[in-house]
Amino acid sequence: MSPVTAKKYYNLKEIDIPDEEKPKNYSSKISKINGYRNMVYKMLKDGINPVIIKEYVKYKGFSGTDSSIENLIKRILLNNFKKKLHRNSFLEKVQIPGLIIIKRNDLLKYITTKNPKTKKDKNIDKYTYLIKDKYPIINEIINVYDDFYNIFKEKNINFLDNFIIKYETTAPNNQDDENIENLKSGIQGFIKSIKKDITPIKAAISFNESSGFVEGNNNKFKLIKRILYGRCNLVNLFKKCFSIFSLNTSNNIFELLNFYSSIPNKA
């Protein structure tokens, strides 16, 4: 819902803030939100819902992030009215008709899901064009991920070399977008880490064999190691690991455990 729609829906009125009424305790740090502190304080004093205040601040021309408004509201509530407000309150307190919330994790999951049999989020599928138009960085992320995904899909090490050359030297399309600049710096760091292990990475791309079996057993061993195993001595640790890793073998595990139980335990 846009700020204008929110104003119409909640029947908001223009509010004149007297100069003498000011919040007593707030950060003196200079920021875009500073000019709205008195207005937010007066609206909170009048008992207006924080969600409505947030939309009204945006309607009045604030161009910063939503988190800046939310943090200001929380600080004024805590310092002047001794009330705590959880961030989720801005989503839960007021039910806005027709409001659709798309979380960042859901959007990333949508972008990185390539299996055609996997069901994708219908809301994201429906409003993808709006998201891409509002946030150009989404197009850049999709392009980067698709290029990297094709390396392993086609199992072609030349694609890896092309990926490194392309994103190591190519500047983003929109130089004025700070988010895209941050994405570019993140990709460059990712490429540096690829170069450090370029040989095993190319081997993983070229060959069907992988270290998945070894890494899986290593994770299982570490899990056992981190939990309590008797009096935390190596003999009991060996017994527990040996019993779990030998479940699929034809050995008589109980006879083996009886043998190792004869080994004296040392604290």
PDB file of C-alpha atoms in Angstrom:
ATOM      1  CA  MET A   1       0.000   0.000   0.000  1.00  0.00           C
ATOM      2  CA  SER A   2       1.366   3.400  -0.952  1.00  0.00           C
ATOM      3  CA  PRO A   3       1.556   6.233   1.615  1.00  0.00           C
ATOM      4  CA  VAL A   4      -1.213   8.121  -0.208  1.00  0.00           C
ATOM      5  CA  THR A   5      -3.484   5.072  -0.123  1.00  0.00           C
ATOM      6  CA  ALA A   6      -2.672   4.558   3.552  1.00  0.00           C
ATOM      7  CA  LYS A   7      -3.666   8.148   4.295  1.00  0.00           C
ATOM      8  CA  LYS A   8      -6.990   7.730   2.484  1.00  0.00           C
ATOM      9  CA  TYR A   9      -7.680   4.349   4.117  1.00  0.00           C
ATOM     10  CA  TYR A  10      -7.002   5.532   7.659  1.00  0.00           C
ATOM     11  CA  ASN A  11      -8.482   9.020   7.105  1.00  0.00           C
ATOM     12  CA  LEU A  12      -5.263  10.752   8.174  1.00  0.00           C
ATOM     13  CA  LYS A  13      -5.297  14.508   8.560  1.00  0.00           C
ATOM     14  CA  GLU A  14      -2.571  17.082   8.289  1.00  0.00           C
ATOM     15  CA  ILE A  15      -0.975  17.551  11.717  1.00  0.00           C
ATOM     16  CA  ASP A  16       0.525  20.855  12.897  1.00  0.00           C
ATOM     17  CA  ILE A  17       3.193  20.289  15.532  1.00  0.00           C
ATOM     18  CA  PRO A  18       3.655  23.038  18.150  1.00  0.00           C
ATOM     19  CA  ASP A  19       7.281  24.062  18.607  1.00  0.00           C
ATOM     20  CA  GLU A  20       7.160  23.645  22.368  1.00  0.00           C
ATOM     21  CA  GLU A  21       6.154  19.985  22.207  1.00  0.00           C
ATOM     22  CA  LYS A  22       9.269  17.990  21.505  1.00  0.00           C
ATOM     23  CA  PRO A  23      10.460  14.514  22.480  1.00  0.00           C
ATOM     24  CA  LYS A  24      12.839  14.756  25.410  1.00  0.00           C
ATOM     25  CA  ASN A  25      15.177  11.877  24.698  1.00  0.00           C
ATOM     26  CA  TYR A  26      16.467  10.961  21.271  1.00  0.00           C
ATOM     27  CA  SER A  27      19.712  10.635  19.412  1.00  0.00           C
ATOM     28  CA  SER A  28      21.270  13.916  18.253  1.00  0.00           C
ATOM     29  CA  LYS A  29      22.861  12.215  15.251  1.00  0.00           C
ATOM     30  CA  ILE A  30      22.177  14.115  12.027  1.00  0.00           C
ATOM     31  CA  SER A  31      20.131  12.048   9.581  1.00  0.00           C
ATOM     32  CA  LYS A  32      17.214  12.307   7.162  1.00  0.00           C
ATOM     33  CA  ILE A  33      14.753  11.168   9.811  1.00  0.00           C
ATOM     34  CA  ASN A  34      15.604  14.010  12.225  1.00  0.00           C
ATOM     35  CA  GLY A  35      13.098  16.391  10.672  1.00  0.00           C
ATOM     36  CA  TYR A  36      10.237  14.029  11.478  1.00  0.00           C
ATOM     37  CA  ARG A  37      10.953  13.412  15.180  1.00  0.00           C
ATOM     38  CA  ASN A  38       8.531  16.003  16.546  1.00  0.00           C
ATOM     39  CA  MET A  39       5.758  14.793  14.255  1.00  0.00           C
ATOM     40  CA  VAL A  40       6.302  11.163  15.271  1.00  0.00           C
ATOM     41  CA  TYR A  41       6.375  12.146  18.958  1.00  0.00           C
ATOM     42  CA  LYS A  42       3.072  14.068  18.716  1.00  0.00           C
ATOM     43  CA  MET A  43       1.363  11.243  16.823  1.00  0.00           C
ATOM     44  CA  LEU A  44       2.518   8.687  19.394  1.00  0.00           C
ATOM     45  CA  LYS A  45       1.295  10.973  22.176  1.00  0.00           C
ATOM     46  CA  ASP A  46      -2.111  11.085  20.471  1.00  0.00           C
ATOM     47  CA  GLY A  47      -2.206   7.267  20.434  1.00  0.00           C
ATOM     48  CA  ILE A  48      -1.939   6.780  16.666  1.00  0.00           C
ATOM     49  CA  ASN A  49      -0.871   3.296  15.590  1.00  0.00           C
ATOM     50  CA  PRO A  50       2.868   3.008  14.722  1.00  0.00           C
ATOM     51  CA  VAL A  51       2.051   1.457  11.337  1.00  0.00           C
ATOM     52  CA  ILE A  52      -0.033   4.492  10.403  1.00  0.00           C
ATOM     53  CA  ILE A  53       2.740   6.802  11.621  1.00  0.00           C
ATOM     54  CA  LYS A  54       5.240   4.955   9.454  1.00  0.00           C
ATOM     55  CA  GLU A  55       3.073   5.352   6.334  1.00  0.00           C
ATOM     56  CA  TYR A  56       2.381   9.006   7.145  1.00  0.00           C
ATOM     57  CA  VAL A  57       6.081   9.833   7.493  1.00  0.00           C
ATOM     58  CA  LYS A  58       6.645   8.339   4.039  1.00  0.00           C
ATOM     59  CA  TYR A  59       3.693  10.356   2.718  1.00  0.00           C
ATOM     60  CA  LYS A  60       5.233  13.558   4.106  1.00  0.00           C
ATOM     61  CA  GLY A  61       8.283  13.040   1.897  1.00  0.00           C
ATOM     62  CA  PHE A  62      10.750  10.884   3.832  1.00  0.00           C
ATOM     63  CA  SER A  63      12.916   9.079   1.260  1.00  0.00           C
ATOM     64  CA  GLY A  64      15.004   6.901   3.587  1.00  0.00           C
ATOM     65  CA  THR A  65      14.585   3.277   4.560  1.00  0.00           C
ATOM     66  CA  ASP A  66      11.641   1.806   6.447  1.00  0.00           C
ATOM     67  CA  SER A  67      13.975   0.597   9.196  1.00  0.00           C
ATOM     68  CA  SER A  68      14.994   4.228   9.925  1.00  0.00           C
ATOM     69  CA  ILE A  69      11.364   5.158  10.610  1.00  0.00           C
ATOM     70  CA  GLU A  70      10.774   2.019  12.667  1.00  0.00           C
ATOM     71  CA  ASN A  71      13.880   2.597  14.792  1.00  0.00           C
ATOM     72  CA  LEU A  72      12.873   6.211  15.441  1.00  0.00           C
ATOM     73  CA  ILE A  73       9.374   5.170  16.551  1.00  0.00           C
ATOM     74  CA  LYS A  74      10.793   2.489  18.843  1.00  0.00           C
ATOM     75  CA  ARG A  75      13.294   4.905  20.432  1.00  0.00           C
ATOM     76  CA  ILE A  76      10.714   7.604  21.092  1.00  0.00           C
ATOM     77  CA  LEU A  77       8.261   5.074  22.525  1.00  0.00           C
ATOM     78  CA  LEU A  78      10.906   3.631  24.837  1.00  0.00           C
ATOM     79  CA  ASN A  79      12.565   6.864  25.961  1.00  0.00           C
ATOM     80  CA  ASN A  80       9.455   9.051  26.325  1.00  0.00           C
ATOM     81  CA  PHE A  81       6.582   6.643  26.962  1.00  0.00           C
ATOM     82  CA  LYS A  82       8.426   3.667  28.520  1.00  0.00           C
ATOM     83  CA  LYS A  83       6.938   1.267  25.981  1.00  0.00           C
ATOM     84  CA  LYS A  84       8.757  -1.429  24.060  1.00  0.00           C
ATOM     85  CA  LEU A  85       7.808  -2.187  20.487  1.00  0.00           C
ATOM     86  CA  HIS A  86       8.957  -5.217  18.540  1.00  0.00           C
ATOM     87  CA  ARG A  87       9.838  -4.710  14.894  1.00  0.00           C
ATOM     88  CA  ASN A  88       7.249  -7.305  13.849  1.00  0.00           C
ATOM     89  CA  SER A  89       4.596  -4.991  15.296  1.00  0.00           C
ATOM     90  CA  PHE A  90       4.776  -2.975  12.089  1.00  0.00           C
ATOM     91  CA  LEU A  91       3.386  -6.002  10.252  1.00  0.00           C
ATOM     92  CA  GLU A  92       1.117  -7.553  12.874  1.00  0.00           C
ATOM     93  CA  LYS A  93      -0.706  -4.664  14.569  1.00  0.00           C
ATOM     94  CA  VAL A  94      -2.688  -3.442  11.558  1.00  0.00           C
ATOM     95  CA  GLN A  95      -4.113  -5.710   8.904  1.00  0.00           C
ATOM     96  CA  ILE A  96      -3.989  -3.772   5.636  1.00  0.00           C
ATOM     97  CA  PRO A  97      -6.420  -5.142   3.012  1.00  0.00           C
ATOM     98  CA  GLY A  98      -4.619  -6.409  -0.084  1.00  0.00           C
ATOM     99  CA  LEU A  99      -1.173  -6.182   1.520  1.00  0.00           C
ATOM    100  CA  ILE A 100       1.250  -8.802   0.159  1.00  0.00           C
ATOM    101  CA  ILE A 101       4.542  -9.308   2.005  1.00  0.00           C
ATOM    102  CA  ILE A 102       7.458 -10.779   0.044  1.00  0.00           C
ATOM    103  CA  LYS A 103      10.477 -11.537   2.218  1.00  0.00           C
ATOM    104  CA  ARG A 104      14.041 -11.339   0.966  1.00  0.00           C
ATOM    105  CA  ASN A 105      14.700 -15.021   1.726  1.00  0.00           C
ATOM    106  CA  ASP A 106      11.637 -16.031  -0.289  1.00  0.00           C
ATOM    107  CA  LEU A 107      12.823 -13.907  -3.203  1.00  0.00           C
ATOM    108  CA  LEU A 108      16.306 -15.459  -3.125  1.00  0.00           C
ATOM    109  CA  LYS A 109      14.763 -18.935  -2.956  1.00  0.00           C
ATOM    110  CA  TYR A 110      12.652 -18.081  -6.007  1.00  0.00           C
ATOM    111  CA  ILE A 111      15.719 -16.925  -7.956  1.00  0.00           C
ATOM    112  CA  THR A 112      17.908 -19.912  -7.059  1.00  0.00           C
ATOM    113  CA  THR A 113      15.278 -22.612  -7.657  1.00  0.00           C
ATOM    114  CA  LYS A 114      15.973 -24.194 -11.050  1.00  0.00           C
ATOM    115  CA  ASN A 115      14.177 -27.515 -10.742  1.00  0.00           C
ATOM    116  CA  PRO A 116      11.034 -27.249 -12.915  1.00  0.00           C
ATOM    117  CA  LYS A 117       9.231 -29.733 -10.653  1.00  0.00           C
ATOM    118  CA  THR A 118       9.626 -27.491  -7.612  1.00  0.00           C
ATOM    119  CA  LYS A 119       6.667 -25.195  -6.986  1.00  0.00           C
ATOM    120  CA  LYS A 120       7.554 -21.512  -6.867  1.00  0.00           C
ATOM    121  CA  ASP A 121       5.923 -18.726  -4.881  1.00  0.00           C
ATOM    122  CA  LYS A 122       2.833 -17.618  -6.809  1.00  0.00           C
ATOM    123  CA  ASN A 123       2.920 -14.058  -5.440  1.00  0.00           C
ATOM    124  CA  ILE A 124       6.526 -13.559  -6.516  1.00  0.00           C
ATOM    125  CA  ASP A 125       5.739 -15.119  -9.896  1.00  0.00           C
ATOM    126  CA  LYS A 126       2.830 -12.723 -10.340  1.00  0.00           C
ATOM    127  CA  TYR A 127       4.645  -9.547  -9.302  1.00  0.00           C
ATOM    128  CA  THR A 128       8.148 -10.271 -10.588  1.00  0.00           C
ATOM    129  CA  TYR A 129       7.953  -7.475 -13.142  1.00  0.00           C
ATOM    130  CA  LEU A 130       7.103  -4.945 -10.402  1.00  0.00           C
ATOM    131  CA  ILE A 131       9.953  -6.127  -8.184  1.00  0.00           C
ATOM    132  CA  LYS A 132      12.468  -5.925 -11.041  1.00  0.00           C
ATOM    133  CA  ASP A 133      11.261  -2.457 -11.992  1.00  0.00           C
ATOM    134  CA  LYS A 134      11.468  -1.178  -8.398  1.00  0.00           C
ATOM    135  CA  TYR A 135      14.777  -2.881  -7.583  1.00  0.00           C
ATOM    136  CA  PRO A 136      17.116  -3.128 -10.620  1.00  0.00           C
ATOM    137  CA  ILE A 137      19.600  -5.095  -8.506  1.00  0.00           C
ATOM    138  CA  ILE A 138      17.302  -8.134  -8.821  1.00  0.00           C
ATOM    139  CA  ASN A 139      18.046  -8.332 -12.551  1.00  0.00           C
ATOM    140  CA  GLU A 140      21.780  -8.239 -11.832  1.00  0.00           C
ATOM    141  CA  ILE A 141      21.495 -11.005  -9.204  1.00  0.00           C
ATOM    142  CA  ILE A 142      19.500 -13.209 -11.583  1.00  0.00           C
ATOM    143  CA  ASN A 143      22.071 -12.743 -14.367  1.00  0.00           C
ATOM    144  CA  VAL A 144      24.996 -13.550 -12.060  1.00  0.00           C
ATOM    145  CA  TYR A 145      23.345 -16.636 -10.605  1.00  0.00           C
ATOM    146  CA  ASP A 146      22.249 -17.960 -14.005  1.00  0.00           C
ATOM    147  CA  ASP A 147      25.775 -17.591 -15.385  1.00  0.00           C
ATOM    148  CA  PHE A 148      27.254 -19.438 -12.416  1.00  0.00           C
ATOM    149  CA  TYR A 149      24.559 -22.121 -12.506  1.00  0.00           C
ATOM    150  CA  ASN A 150      25.262 -22.832 -16.188  1.00  0.00           C
ATOM    151  CA  ILE A 151      28.898 -23.641 -15.334  1.00  0.00           C
ATOM    152  CA  PHE A 152      27.845 -26.733 -13.390  1.00  0.00           C
ATOM    153  CA  LYS A 153      24.865 -27.500 -15.583  1.00  0.00           C
ATOM    154  CA  GLU A 154      26.997 -27.723 -18.716  1.00  0.00           C
ATOM    155  CA  LYS A 155      30.093 -29.050 -16.837  1.00  0.00           C
ATOM    156  CA  ASN A 156      32.316 -26.808 -18.906  1.00  0.00           C
ATOM    157  CA  ILE A 157      35.396 -25.306 -17.268  1.00  0.00           C
ATOM    158  CA  ASN A 158      35.603 -22.696 -20.050  1.00  0.00           C
ATOM    159  CA  PHE A 159      32.361 -21.237 -18.681  1.00  0.00           C
ATOM    160  CA  LEU A 160      34.143 -20.738 -15.361  1.00  0.00           C
ATOM    161  CA  ASP A 161      36.961 -18.814 -17.033  1.00  0.00           C
ATOM    162  CA  ASN A 162      34.411 -16.674 -18.884  1.00  0.00           C
ATOM    163  CA  PHE A 163      32.529 -16.051 -15.624  1.00  0.00           C
ATOM    164  CA  ILE A 164      35.705 -14.830 -13.907  1.00  0.00           C
ATOM    165  CA  ILE A 165      36.640 -12.552 -16.809  1.00  0.00           C
ATOM    166  CA  LYS A 166      33.140 -11.131 -17.159  1.00  0.00           C
ATOM    167  CA  TYR A 167      32.455 -10.251 -13.532  1.00  0.00           C
ATOM    168  CA  GLU A 168      36.001  -9.384 -12.550  1.00  0.00           C
ATOM    169  CA  THR A 169      36.291  -6.568 -15.071  1.00  0.00           C
ATOM    170  CA  THR A 170      32.748  -5.615 -16.134  1.00  0.00           C
ATOM    171  CA  ALA A 171      31.172  -2.692 -14.307  1.00  0.00           C
ATOM    172  CA  PRO A 172      27.468  -2.793 -13.331  1.00  0.00           C
ATOM    173  CA  ASN A 173      24.939  -1.332 -15.748  1.00  0.00           C
ATOM    174  CA  ASN A 174      23.702   1.312 -13.324  1.00  0.00           C
ATOM    175  CA  GLN A 175      26.625   3.131 -11.723  1.00  0.00           C
ATOM    176  CA  ASP A 176      24.279   5.338  -9.647  1.00  0.00           C
ATOM    177  CA  ASP A 177      22.721   2.412  -7.776  1.00  0.00           C
ATOM    178  CA  GLU A 178      24.574   1.847  -4.510  1.00  0.00           C
ATOM    179  CA  ASN A 179      23.133  -1.657  -4.129  1.00  0.00           C
ATOM    180  CA  ILE A 180      24.542  -2.720  -7.486  1.00  0.00           C
ATOM    181  CA  GLU A 181      27.931  -1.304  -6.530  1.00  0.00           C
ATOM    182  CA  ASN A 182      27.819  -3.413  -3.351  1.00  0.00           C
ATOM    183  CA  LEU A 183      26.848  -6.456  -5.426  1.00  0.00           C
ATOM    184  CA  LYS A 184      29.832  -5.903  -7.717  1.00  0.00           C
ATOM    185  CA  SER A 185      32.256  -5.702  -4.776  1.00  0.00           C
ATOM    186  CA  GLY A 186      30.730  -8.880  -3.322  1.00  0.00           C
ATOM    187  CA  ILE A 187      31.145 -10.739  -6.623  1.00  0.00           C
ATOM    188  CA  GLN A 188      34.765  -9.627  -6.864  1.00  0.00           C
ATOM    189  CA  GLY A 189      35.422 -11.072  -3.400  1.00  0.00           C
ATOM    190  CA  PHE A 190      33.729 -14.301  -4.484  1.00  0.00           C
ATOM    191  CA  ILE A 191      35.941 -14.479  -7.582  1.00  0.00           C
ATOM    192  CA  LYS A 192      39.078 -14.011  -5.465  1.00  0.00           C
ATOM    193  CA  SER A 193      38.089 -17.018  -3.356  1.00  0.00           C
ATOM    194  CA  ILE A 194      37.470 -19.037  -6.558  1.00  0.00           C
ATOM    195  CA  LYS A 195      40.938 -18.208  -7.835  1.00  0.00           C
ATOM    196  CA  LYS A 196      42.531 -19.475  -4.625  1.00  0.00           C
ATOM    197  CA  ASP A 197      40.976 -22.939  -5.152  1.00  0.00           C
ATOM    198  CA  ILE A 198      40.678 -22.891  -8.925  1.00  0.00           C
ATOM    199  CA  THR A 199      42.133 -26.398  -9.431  1.00  0.00           C
ATOM    200  CA  PRO A 200      39.727 -28.366  -7.164  1.00  0.00           C
ATOM    201  CA  ILE A 201      36.808 -26.269  -8.428  1.00  0.00           C
ATOM    202  CA  LYS A 202      37.594 -27.137 -12.036  1.00  0.00           C
ATOM    203  CA  ALA A 203      37.967 -30.774 -11.008  1.00  0.00           C
ATOM    204  CA  ALA A 204      34.516 -30.671  -9.398  1.00  0.00           C
ATOM    205  CA  ILE A 205      33.091 -29.262 -12.625  1.00  0.00           C
ATOM    206  CA  SER A 206      34.847 -31.736 -14.951  1.00  0.00           C
ATOM    207  CA  PHE A 207      34.387 -35.027 -13.074  1.00  0.00           C
ATOM    208  CA  ASN A 208      31.262 -36.796 -11.886  1.00  0.00           C
ATOM    209  CA  GLU A 209      32.998 -37.959  -8.727  1.00  0.00           C
ATOM    210  CA  SER A 210      32.668 -35.734  -5.697  1.00  0.00           C
ATOM    211  CA  SER A 211      33.752 -35.567  -2.069  1.00  0.00           C
ATOM    212  CA  GLY A 212      30.138 -35.652  -0.900  1.00  0.00           C
ATOM    213  CA  PHE A 213      30.479 -39.071   0.738  1.00  0.00           C
ATOM    214  CA  VAL A 214      33.587 -38.047   2.672  1.00  0.00           C
ATOM    215  CA  GLU A 215      32.151 -34.679   3.722  1.00  0.00           C
ATOM    216  CA  GLY A 216      28.890 -36.300   4.800  1.00  0.00           C
ATOM    217  CA  ASN A 217      30.690 -38.765   7.065  1.00  0.00           C
ATOM    218  CA  ASN A 218      32.895 -35.971   8.371  1.00  0.00           C
ATOM    219  CA  ASN A 219      29.810 -33.978   9.381  1.00  0.00           C
ATOM    220  CA  LYS A 220      28.380 -37.040  11.100  1.00  0.00           C
ATOM    221  CA  PHE A 221      31.605 -37.527  13.036  1.00  0.00           C
ATOM    222  CA  LYS A 222      31.708 -33.883  14.123  1.00  0.00           C
ATOM    223  CA  LEU A 223      28.120 -34.119  15.327  1.00  0.00           C
ATOM    224  CA  ILE A 224      28.997 -37.078  17.524  1.00  0.00           C
ATOM    225  CA  LYS A 225      32.106 -35.308  18.793  1.00  0.00           C
ATOM    226  CA  ARG A 226      30.152 -32.257  19.906  1.00  0.00           C
ATOM    227  CA  ILE A 227      27.645 -34.140  22.039  1.00  0.00           C
ATOM    228  CA  LEU A 228      28.366 -35.806  25.364  1.00  0.00           C
ATOM    229  CA  TYR A 229      29.907 -39.274  24.995  1.00  0.00           C
ATOM    230  CA  GLY A 230      30.266 -40.856  28.424  1.00  0.00           C
ATOM    231  CA  ARG A 231      32.966 -39.152  30.459  1.00  0.00           C
ATOM    232  CA  CYS A 232      34.361 -37.452  27.359  1.00  0.00           C
ATOM    233  CA  ASN A 233      37.295 -39.764  26.796  1.00  0.00           C
ATOM    234  CA  LEU A 234      38.639 -41.023  23.489  1.00  0.00           C
ATOM    235  CA  VAL A 235      37.715 -44.663  24.104  1.00  0.00           C
ATOM    236  CA  ASN A 236      34.014 -43.892  24.486  1.00  0.00           C
ATOM    237  CA  LEU A 237      34.159 -41.572  21.503  1.00  0.00           C
ATOM    238  CA  PHE A 238      35.706 -44.339  19.403  1.00  0.00           C
ATOM    239  CA  LYS A 239      33.008 -46.820  20.502  1.00  0.00           C
ATOM    240  CA  LYS A 240      30.173 -44.510  19.607  1.00  0.00           C
ATOM    241  CA  CYS A 241      31.605 -43.500  16.212  1.00  0.00           C
ATOM    242  CA  PHE A 242      32.588 -47.053  15.340  1.00  0.00           C
ATOM    243  CA  SER A 243      29.121 -48.383  16.160  1.00  0.00           C
ATOM    244  CA  ILE A 244      27.340 -45.766  14.023  1.00  0.00           C
ATOM    245  CA  PHE A 245      29.678 -46.022  11.014  1.00  0.00           C
ATOM    246  CA  SER A 246      29.572 -49.844  11.084  1.00  0.00           C
ATOM    247  CA  LEU A 247      25.792 -50.267  11.017  1.00  0.00           C
ATOM    248  CA  ASN A 248      25.815 -51.135   7.305  1.00  0.00           C
ATOM    249  CA  THR A 249      28.658 -53.661   7.507  1.00  0.00           C
ATOM    250  CA  SER A 250      28.454 -57.425   7.949  1.00  0.00           C
ATOM    251  CA  ASN A 251      30.685 -57.407  11.050  1.00  0.00           C
ATOM    252  CA  ASN A 252      29.278 -58.475  14.360  1.00  0.00           C
ATOM    253  CA  ILE A 253      29.273 -55.050  15.915  1.00  0.00           C
ATOM    254  CA  PHE A 254      28.423 -56.285  19.380  1.00  0.00           C
ATOM    255  CA  GLU A 255      31.450 -58.587  19.499  1.00  0.00           C
ATOM    256  CA  LEU A 256      33.674 -55.739  18.394  1.00  0.00           C
ATOM    257  CA  LEU A 257      32.220 -53.451  21.048  1.00  0.00           C
ATOM    258  CA  ASN A 258      32.780 -56.107  23.711  1.00  0.00           C
ATOM    259  CA  PHE A 259      36.391 -56.279  22.618  1.00  0.00           C
ATOM    260  CA  TYR A 260      36.887 -52.522  22.841  1.00  0.00           C
ATOM    261  CA  SER A 261      35.035 -52.369  26.146  1.00  0.00           C
ATOM    262  CA  SER A 262      37.877 -54.383  27.643  1.00  0.00           C
ATOM    263  CA  ILE A 263      40.149 -51.379  27.018  1.00  0.00           C
ATOM    264  CA  PRO A 264      40.421 -49.455  30.276  1.00  0.00           C
ATOM    265  CA  ASN A 265      38.795 -46.028  30.251  1.00  0.00           C
ATOM    266  CA  LYS A 266      40.948 -43.055  31.120  1.00  0.00           C
ATOM    267  CA  ALA A 267      39.461 -39.763  32.137  1.00  0.00           C
TER     268      ALA A 267
END
